[in-house]
Coordinates of C-alpha atoms in Angstrom, one line a residue:
M652 CA 101.8 -114.9 77.0
L653 CA 101.1 -111.8 74.9
R654 CA 102.1 -113.6 71.7
Y655 CA 99.7 -116.4 72.7
L656 CA 96.9 -113.9 73.2
N657 CA 97.6 -112.3 69.9
S658 CA 97.4 -115.6 68.1
C659 CA 94.2 -116.4 69.9
S660 CA 92.7 -113.1 68.8
R661 CA 93.4 -114.0 65.2
G662 CA 91.4 -117.2 65.4
R663 CA 87.6 -117.8 65.7
G664 CA 87.8 -120.1 68.7
A665 CA 88.6 -117.5 71.3
W666 CA 86.0 -115.1 70.0
L667 CA 83.3 -117.7 70.0
L668 CA 84.3 -118.6 73.6
L669 CA 83.9 -114.9 74.5
A670 CA 80.4 -114.9 72.8
F671 CA 79.4 -118.2 74.4
T672 CA 80.3 -117.1 78.0
A673 CA 78.3 -113.9 77.6
F674 CA 75.4 -116.0 76.0
A675 CA 75.5 -118.4 79.0
L676 CA 75.3 -115.5 81.4
E677 CA 72.4 -114.1 79.5
M678 CA 70.6 -117.5 79.7
A679 CA 71.3 -117.6 83.4
A680 CA 69.7 -114.2 83.8
L681 CA 66.6 -115.3 81.8
Y682 CA 66.5 -118.4 84.0
F683 CA 66.5 -116.3 87.1
Q684 CA 63.8 -114.1 85.7
H685 CA 61.4 -116.5 84.1
V686 CA 62.0 -119.8 86.1
M687 CA 63.0 -118.6 89.5
M688 CA 60.7 -115.5 89.2
L689 CA 63.2 -113.0 90.3
K690 CA 62.2 -109.5 89.0
P691 CA 65.0 -107.7 87.2
C692 CA 65.6 -104.0 88.1
V693 CA 66.6 -101.2 85.8
M694 CA 70.3 -101.7 86.7
C695 CA 69.9 -105.4 85.9
I696 CA 68.5 -104.6 82.5
Y697 CA 71.4 -102.2 81.8
E698 CA 73.9 -104.9 82.9
R699 CA 72.2 -107.3 80.5
C700 CA 72.8 -104.8 77.7
A701 CA 76.5 -104.6 78.6
L702 CA 76.6 -108.4 78.4
F703 CA 74.9 -108.3 75.0
G704 CA 77.7 -105.9 74.0
V705 CA 80.3 -108.4 75.0
M706 CA 78.5 -111.2 73.2
G707 CA 78.2 -109.0 70.1
A708 CA 81.9 -108.2 70.2
G709 CA 82.6 -112.0 70.3
L710 CA 80.4 -112.6 67.3
V711 CA 82.0 -109.6 65.4
G712 CA 85.5 -110.9 66.2
A713 CA 84.5 -114.4 65.1
I714 CA 83.3 -113.2 61.7
A715 CA 86.7 -112.0 60.5
P716 CA 89.4 -112.4 63.1
K717 CA 92.3 -111.7 60.8
T718 CA 91.0 -108.4 59.4
P719 CA 90.7 -104.9 60.9
L720 CA 87.2 -105.9 62.0
R721 CA 89.0 -107.5 65.0
W722 CA 89.9 -104.0 66.2
V723 CA 86.2 -103.0 66.2
A724 CA 85.4 -106.2 68.2
I725 CA 88.2 -105.4 70.7
L726 CA 86.9 -101.9 71.2
V727 CA 83.3 -103.0 71.6
W728 CA 84.5 -105.6 74.0
L729 CA 86.4 -103.1 76.1
Y730 CA 83.6 -100.5 76.1
S731 CA 81.0 -103.1 77.1
A732 CA 83.1 -104.6 79.8
W733 CA 84.0 -101.1 81.2
E734 CA 80.3 -100.1 81.2
G735 CA 79.4 -103.5 82.8
V736 CA 81.9 -102.9 85.6
R737 CA 80.6 -99.3 86.1
L738 CA 77.0 -100.3 86.2
S739 CA 77.4 -103.4 88.4
W740 CA 79.6 -101.4 90.8
E741 CA 76.9 -98.7 91.0
H742 CA 74.2 -101.4 91.5
T743 CA 76.3 -103.0 94.3
M744 CA 76.7 -99.6 96.0
I745 CA 72.9 -99.1 95.8
Q746 CA 72.4 -102.5 97.5
L747 CA 75.1 -102.3 100.1
H748 CA 74.5 -98.6 101.1
P749 CA 70.8 -97.9 100.6
N750 CA 70.0 -94.3 100.5
P751 CA 66.5 -92.8 99.9
F752 CA 68.1 -90.1 97.7
V753 CA 70.0 -92.5 95.5
T754 CA 67.7 -94.8 93.6
C755 CA 67.4 -96.3 90.2
D756 CA 64.8 -95.3 87.6
F757 CA 61.4 -96.9 87.4
A758 CA 61.9 -98.0 83.7
A759 CA 65.0 -98.5 81.5
R760 CA 65.7 -95.6 79.2
F761 CA 66.5 -96.7 75.7
P762 CA 67.1 -94.4 72.8
G763 CA 64.1 -93.8 70.5
W764 CA 65.9 -95.5 67.6
L765 CA 66.5 -98.7 69.8
P766 CA 63.4 -99.3 72.0
L767 CA 64.5 -102.7 73.3
D768 CA 61.8 -102.6 76.0
K769 CA 59.2 -102.4 73.3
W770 CA 60.7 -104.9 70.9
L771 CA 61.5 -107.6 73.5
P772 CA 59.7 -106.8 76.8
S773 CA 60.3 -110.3 78.2
V774 CA 64.0 -109.5 78.3
F775 CA 64.3 -105.7 78.6
V776 CA 61.4 -104.6 80.9
A777 CA 62.4 -103.9 84.5
T778 CA 59.9 -104.9 87.1
G779 CA 62.1 -105.1 90.3
D780 CA 63.7 -102.8 92.8
C781 CA 67.4 -102.1 92.7
T782 CA 67.8 -102.2 96.4
E783 CA 66.4 -105.7 96.9
K784 CA 68.9 -108.5 97.3
L785 CA 67.0 -111.4 95.7
W786 CA 69.8 -113.9 95.2
T787 CA 73.2 -114.6 96.8
F788 CA 75.9 -117.2 96.2
L789 CA 78.9 -117.6 98.5
T790 CA 77.7 -114.4 100.4
L791 CA 77.9 -112.3 97.2
G792 CA 74.8 -110.9 95.5
M793 CA 74.2 -110.8 91.8
P794 CA 75.6 -107.3 91.2
Q795 CA 78.7 -108.2 93.1
W796 CA 79.2 -111.3 91.0
L797 CA 78.7 -109.2 87.9
V798 CA 81.5 -106.9 89.1
V799 CA 83.8 -109.9 89.1
V800 CA 82.6 -111.1 85.7
F801 CA 82.9 -107.8 84.0
A802 CA 86.3 -107.1 85.6
A803 CA 87.5 -110.4 84.3
Y804 CA 86.2 -109.5 80.8
L805 CA 87.9 -106.1 81.1
I806 CA 91.3 -107.5 82.2
V807 CA 91.4 -110.1 79.5
G808 CA 90.2 -107.5 76.9
V809 CA 93.0 -105.1 78.0
L810 CA 95.6 -107.9 77.7
V811 CA 94.3 -108.8 74.2
L812 CA 94.6 -105.2 73.2
I813 CA 98.1 -104.9 74.6
A814 CA 99.0 -108.1 72.8
Q815 CA 98.1 -106.9 69.3
P816 CA 101.5 -105.5 68.3
F817 CA 103.2 -108.8 69.4
K818 CA 103.3 -111.0 66.3
P819 CA 102.7 -114.7 67.0
K820 CA 105.7 -116.9 66.5
R821 CA 105.6 -119.0 63.4
R822 CA 105.9 -122.6 64.3
D823 CA 107.0 -124.6 61.4
L824 CA 108.2 -128.2 61.7
F825 CA 111.0 -127.7 59.2
S826 CA 112.3 -124.2 60.1
R827 CA 115.0 -123.3 62.4

């Protein structure tokens, strides 16, 4: 399996699949926000940023999968997935165990050199409350589903990282 994951990481298809899944989740988030009129909270916005990181890693990996740029993509993927797990877990705990002393901020804090909320307010401005459970599917809320999604990204990312030293088998029709 590790050899297979190594060979996948050296091709564009797997990286594009990674980017596409993150893109599909971003589109779902925008559908929830702009069509279903669910207001995203600050934690939701931060979780979106982590998804954008996973999507960016997929695009970087797809650019040059057989070069050292693949390592940059794997590291961005792992960092974004880890932050996504951390943020969505924190968001889940805020919703499951409401506490008046543990709340989220009123507005997302982006660095001065990257004011995403100013550049693209329809995507990065938080208008909701972190403690509100606006949507559920199979009894799990949105942050709980994001824990599952980011954990899956993280597990696959760790396996791909572990698989890097395992060289793929060369399959040649005429070799022994």
